[in-house]
CSV table of C-alpha atoms and ligand atoms in Angstrom, one decimal:
chain,number,residue,atom,x,y,z
B,341,MET,CA,108.7,93.1,97.9
B,342,THR,CA,111.7,95.2,99.0
B,343,ALA,CA,111.4,96.7,102.5
B,344,PRO,CA,110.6,100.4,102.5
B,345,ARG,CA,113.1,102.8,103.9
B,346,PRO,CA,112.7,103.2,107.7
B,347,LEU,CA,110.8,106.3,108.7
B,348,ILE,CA,112.1,108.5,111.6
B,349,ALA,CA,109.4,111.0,112.5
B,350,GLY,CA,109.6,113.6,115.2
B,351,ASN,CA,106.5,114.6,117.1
B,352,TRP,CA,107.0,118.1,118.6
B,353,LYS,CA,103.6,118.0,120.3
B,354,MET,CA,102.6,121.4,121.7
B,355,ASN,CA,106.2,122.7,121.6
B,356,GLY,CA,107.9,125.2,119.4
B,357,LEU,CA,107.8,128.9,118.4
B,358,GLU,CA,109.4,130.5,115.4
B,359,LEU,CA,112.8,130.1,116.9
B,360,ALA,CA,112.4,126.3,116.9
B,361,LEU,CA,112.6,126.3,113.1
B,362,ASP,CA,116.4,126.7,113.6
B,363,GLU,CA,116.4,123.1,115.0
B,364,ALA,CA,114.4,121.9,111.9
B,365,ARG,CA,116.9,123.8,109.6
B,366,ALA,CA,119.8,122.1,111.4
B,367,VAL,CA,118.2,118.6,110.9
B,368,ALA,CA,117.6,119.4,107.2
B,369,ALA,CA,121.2,120.6,106.7
B,370,ALA,CA,122.6,117.5,108.2
B,371,VAL,CA,120.2,115.2,106.3
B,372,ASP,CA,121.0,116.9,103.1
B,373,ALA,CA,124.7,116.8,103.7
B,374,ARG,CA,124.8,113.1,104.5
B,375,PRO,CA,121.6,111.4,103.3
B,376,PRO,CA,120.6,108.8,105.9
B,377,ALA,CA,119.2,105.4,105.3
B,378,ALA,CA,115.9,106.6,106.7
B,379,ARG,CA,113.2,108.9,105.5
B,380,VAL,CA,113.0,111.8,108.0
B,381,ALA,CA,110.0,113.8,109.0
B,382,LEU,CA,109.1,116.5,111.6
B,383,CYS,CA,105.6,117.1,112.8
B,384,PRO,CA,105.5,120.5,114.5
B,385,PRO,CA,102.4,122.2,116.0
B,386,ALA,CA,99.9,123.3,113.4
B,387,THR,CA,101.1,126.9,113.6
B,388,LEU,CA,104.5,125.9,112.3
B,389,VAL,CA,103.6,123.5,109.6
B,390,HIS,CA,103.6,126.1,106.8
B,391,ARG,CA,106.6,127.9,108.0
B,392,MET,CA,108.6,124.7,108.5
B,393,ALA,CA,107.6,123.5,105.0
B,394,GLU,CA,108.8,126.8,103.6
B,395,ALA,CA,112.0,126.8,105.6
B,396,LEU,CA,112.8,123.2,104.5
B,397,GLY,CA,111.5,123.6,101.0
B,398,GLY,CA,113.6,121.3,98.7
B,399,ALA,CA,115.3,119.6,101.7
B,400,CYS,CA,114.9,115.9,102.3
B,401,VAL,CA,113.0,116.3,105.5
B,402,GLU,CA,109.2,115.9,105.3
B,403,VAL,CA,106.7,117.9,107.3
B,404,GLY,CA,103.7,116.4,109.0
B,405,GLY,CA,100.7,117.4,111.1
B,406,GLN,CA,99.9,115.9,114.5
B,407,ASP,CA,96.1,115.4,114.0
B,408,CYS,CA,93.3,116.3,111.7
B,409,ARG,CA,89.6,116.5,111.6
B,410,ALA,CA,87.7,113.7,109.8
B,411,GLU,CA,85.5,116.3,108.0
B,412,ALA,CA,86.9,118.3,105.1
B,413,SER,CA,85.5,121.7,106.3
B,414,GLY,CA,82.7,123.2,108.3
B,415,ALA,CA,81.7,124.6,111.7
B,416,PHE,CA,84.4,122.9,113.8
B,417,THR,CA,86.0,125.8,115.8
B,418,GLY,CA,89.6,125.2,116.5
B,419,ASP,CA,90.0,122.1,114.4
B,420,ILE,CA,92.1,121.6,111.3
B,421,ALA,CA,91.2,119.6,108.2
B,422,ALA,CA,93.6,117.2,106.5
B,423,GLU,CA,93.4,119.3,103.3
B,424,MET,CA,94.5,122.3,105.3
B,425,LEU,CA,97.6,120.5,106.5
B,426,ALA,CA,98.3,119.4,102.9
B,427,ASP,CA,97.7,123.0,101.7
B,428,ALA,CA,100.2,124.2,104.3
B,429,GLY,CA,102.9,121.8,103.0
B,430,ALA,CA,102.5,118.7,105.1
B,431,THR,CA,102.8,115.3,103.5
B,432,LEU,CA,102.1,113.2,106.6
B,433,VAL,CA,99.8,113.3,109.6
B,434,ILE,CA,100.0,111.5,113.0
B,435,LEU,CA,96.6,110.1,113.9
B,436,GLY,CA,95.2,108.5,117.1
B,437,HIS,CA,98.2,109.4,119.3
B,438,SER,CA,97.5,108.2,122.8
B,439,GLU,CA,97.4,111.8,124.0
B,440,ARG,CA,94.4,112.4,121.7
B,441,ARG,CA,92.8,109.0,122.5
B,442,ALA,CA,93.1,109.7,126.2
B,443,GLY,CA,92.6,113.5,126.3
B,444,TYR,CA,89.9,113.8,123.7
B,445,GLY,CA,88.2,110.4,123.8
B,446,GLU,CA,89.2,109.5,120.3
B,447,SER,CA,87.9,106.1,119.4
B,448,ASP,CA,89.2,103.6,116.9
B,449,ALA,CA,86.3,104.5,114.6
B,450,LEU,CA,87.2,108.2,114.7
B,451,VAL,CA,90.8,107.5,114.0
B,452,ALA,CA,89.8,105.4,111.0
B,453,ALA,CA,87.6,108.3,109.8
B,454,LYS,CA,90.5,110.7,110.2
B,455,ALA,CA,92.7,108.3,108.2
B,456,GLN,CA,90.2,108.3,105.4
B,457,ALA,CA,90.3,112.1,105.5
B,458,ALA,CA,94.1,112.1,105.4
B,459,LEU,CA,94.0,109.8,102.3
B,460,ARG,CA,91.5,112.1,100.5
B,461,ALA,CA,93.9,114.9,101.1
B,462,GLY,CA,96.9,113.0,99.9
B,463,LEU,CA,98.5,112.7,103.3
B,464,GLU,CA,100.3,109.7,104.6
B,465,PRO,CA,98.8,108.7,107.9
B,466,ILE,CA,100.9,107.5,110.8
B,467,VAL,CA,98.3,105.7,112.9
B,468,CYS,CA,99.3,105.2,116.6
B,469,VAL,CA,98.3,102.3,118.8
B,470,GLY,CA,99.5,101.1,122.2
B,471,GLU,CA,98.5,99.7,125.5
B,472,THR,CA,98.2,101.4,128.9
B,473,LEU,CA,100.2,100.1,131.9
B,474,ALA,CA,97.1,98.7,133.4
B,475,GLU,CA,96.3,96.8,130.1
B,476,ARG,CA,99.9,95.4,130.0
B,477,GLU,CA,99.8,94.4,133.6
B,478,ALA,CA,96.5,92.6,133.0
B,479,GLY,CA,98.1,90.6,130.1
B,480,ARG,CA,95.9,92.3,127.5
B,481,THR,CA,98.6,94.1,125.5
B,482,LEU,CA,98.3,92.0,122.3
B,483,SER,CA,94.5,91.9,122.3
B,484,VAL,CA,94.3,95.7,122.9
B,485,VAL,CA,96.8,96.6,120.2
B,486,ALA,CA,95.3,94.1,117.7
B,487,GLY,CA,91.9,95.6,118.3
B,488,GLN,CA,93.2,99.1,117.8
B,489,VAL,CA,94.9,98.1,114.6
B,490,ARG,CA,91.8,96.5,113.2
B,491,GLY,CA,89.5,99.4,114.3
B,492,SER,CA,91.7,102.3,113.4
B,493,LEU,CA,92.9,101.3,109.9
B,494,PRO,CA,90.2,101.7,107.2
B,495,ALA,CA,90.2,99.3,104.3
B,496,GLU,CA,90.9,102.2,101.9
B,497,LEU,CA,94.5,102.2,103.1
B,498,ALA,CA,95.1,99.1,101.0
B,499,GLY,CA,97.9,100.0,98.5
B,500,LYS,CA,98.4,103.5,100.0
B,501,ALA,CA,101.4,104.9,101.8
B,502,PHE,CA,100.8,104.7,105.6
B,503,ALA,CA,102.5,103.6,108.7
B,504,VAL,CA,101.5,102.2,112.1
B,505,ALA,CA,103.3,103.4,115.2
B,506,TYR,CA,103.3,101.2,118.3
B,507,GLU,CA,103.6,103.4,121.3
B,508,PRO,CA,103.0,101.9,124.7
B,509,VAL,CA,101.3,104.6,126.6
B,510,TRP,CA,103.4,104.0,129.7
B,511,ALA,CA,106.6,104.5,127.7
B,512,ILE,CA,105.7,107.9,126.3
B,513,GLY,CA,107.7,110.7,127.9
B,514,THR,CA,108.6,108.6,130.9
B,515,GLY,CA,112.1,107.3,130.0
B,516,LEU,CA,110.7,103.8,130.3
B,517,THR,CA,110.9,101.4,127.3
B,518,PRO,CA,109.7,97.9,126.9
B,519,SER,CA,112.3,95.2,126.6
B,520,LEU,CA,113.5,94.5,123.1
B,521,MET,CA,111.6,91.2,123.2
B,522,GLN,CA,108.4,92.9,124.3
B,523,ILE,CA,108.7,95.4,121.4
B,524,GLU,CA,109.3,92.6,119.0
B,525,GLU,CA,106.4,90.6,120.3
B,526,VAL,CA,104.0,93.5,119.7
B,527,HIS,CA,105.4,94.3,116.3
B,528,VAL,CA,105.0,90.7,115.2
B,529,ALA,CA,101.4,90.8,116.3
B,530,ILE,CA,100.8,94.0,114.5
B,531,ARG,CA,102.4,92.6,111.3
B,532,GLY,CA,100.0,89.6,111.6
B,533,GLU,CA,97.0,92.0,111.8
B,534,LEU,CA,98.3,94.0,108.8
B,535,THR,CA,98.8,91.0,106.6
B,536,GLY,CA,95.4,89.7,107.7
B,537,MET,CA,93.8,93.0,106.7
B,538,PHE,CA,95.8,93.9,103.6
B,539,GLY,CA,97.4,90.7,102.4
B,540,ALA,CA,100.8,90.9,100.9
B,541,TYR,CA,100.7,94.7,101.0
B,542,GLY,CA,100.5,94.6,104.8
B,543,ALA,CA,103.8,92.8,104.9
B,544,GLY,CA,105.6,96.0,103.7
B,545,VAL,CA,103.8,98.6,105.8
B,546,PRO,CA,106.3,100.3,108.2
B,547,ILE,CA,105.6,99.7,111.9
B,548,LEU,CA,107.3,102.4,113.9
B,549,TYR,CA,108.2,102.1,117.6
B,550,GLY,CA,107.6,105.2,119.8
B,551,GLY,CA,108.0,105.9,123.5
B,552,SER,CA,111.2,107.3,125.0
B,553,VAL,CA,113.3,106.7,121.9
B,554,LYS,CA,116.7,108.4,122.3
B,555,PRO,CA,120.1,108.3,120.7
B,556,SER,CA,121.3,105.8,123.4
B,557,ASN,CA,118.6,103.2,122.7
B,558,ALA,CA,117.8,103.8,119.0
B,559,VAL,CA,120.3,101.4,117.5
B,560,GLU,CA,119.0,98.4,119.4
B,561,ILE,CA,115.4,99.3,119.0
B,562,LEU,CA,115.7,99.9,115.2
B,563,ALA,CA,117.6,96.7,114.8
B,564,ILE,CA,114.5,94.6,115.9
B,565,PRO,CA,113.0,92.8,113.0
B,566,ASP,CA,109.7,94.4,112.0
B,567,VAL,CA,110.6,97.8,113.6
B,568,GLY,CA,110.5,100.0,110.5
B,569,GLY,CA,111.3,103.3,112.1
B,570,ALA,CA,110.6,105.4,115.2
B,571,LEU,CA,108.1,108.1,116.3
B,572,VAL,CA,110.1,110.4,118.5
B,573,GLY,CA,108.7,112.9,121.0
B,574,GLY,CA,111.0,114.7,123.4
B,575,ALA,CA,114.2,113.7,121.7
B,576,SER,CA,113.0,115.3,118.4
B,577,LEU,CA,113.0,118.8,119.8
B,578,LYS,CA,116.8,119.2,119.6
B,579,ALA,CA,118.5,118.6,116.3
B,580,ALA,CA,121.5,116.9,117.8
B,581,ASP,CA,119.4,114.3,119.7
B,582,PHE,CA,117.0,113.7,116.7
B,583,LEU,CA,119.9,113.3,114.3
B,584,GLY,CA,121.5,110.8,116.7
B,585,ILE,CA,118.3,108.7,116.2
B,586,VAL,CA,118.2,109.3,112.4
B,587,GLU,CA,121.7,108.0,112.1
B,588,ALA,CA,120.9,104.9,114.1
B,589,ALA,CA,118.4,103.7,111.4
J,1106,LIG,P1,108.5,110.4,123.7
J,1106,LIG,O1,107.1,110.6,122.9
J,1106,LIG,O2,109.6,110.1,122.7
J,1106,LIG,O3,108.7,111.8,124.3
J,1106,LIG,O4,108.4,109.4,124.7
J,1106,LIG,C1,106.8,109.7,121.9
J,1106,LIG,C2,105.4,110.1,121.3
J,1106,LIG,O5,104.5,110.5,122.1
J,1106,LIG,O6,105.2,110.0,120.1
């Protein structure tokens, strides 16, 4: 099986008003002018998904959501369904980000239900896993991450487009990153889980790294075997920084 193109996805989190679409347009212009080796996606806040999809219509930059509800519709004030994201022009959705797991108590089972909803809506889920600093210091990184992978990925993902993002919680937004060996160790463990769950198909599922990825460390991180792309937070807000990472892939 040929390896899929790496995926570089930007997670804008709760950042971005209309004006920020200029950054997305700048990313799209550069990507279209010089097609990179990687697939490129931006995941803006829900309010910008439709406008970004329209602004980038026809460009080689995909648009994603940052979360969705497991249910398709109903009395869930403030929530957004996977089908709504797809209807707004999204093709991907980030699920189980540590800020959702920690801030909203999202369990592996809930993340798995959201992944099923994403599949029903035709969205490609990017399912996030990662250990806290306390878990790493207790030597539990591999067991925690393996458990999250097993619990958060429903069997229905077999044969479908999806990615896993390894994001150590302590590396997100902190400027800290694991050593290259530590990243590789966890990615190898995730690969083992994926092939255990999905057989040969699991060997080709992209495993992204996320957590303080920036242009200055992207080349070495993306060169690690089994790192199939990056999920980028802060450095995705400015086109120049994000493009520096895209070009590193
Ligand atoms: P960061 O965030 O790049 O700002 O560390 C990554 C993420 O939370 O996806």
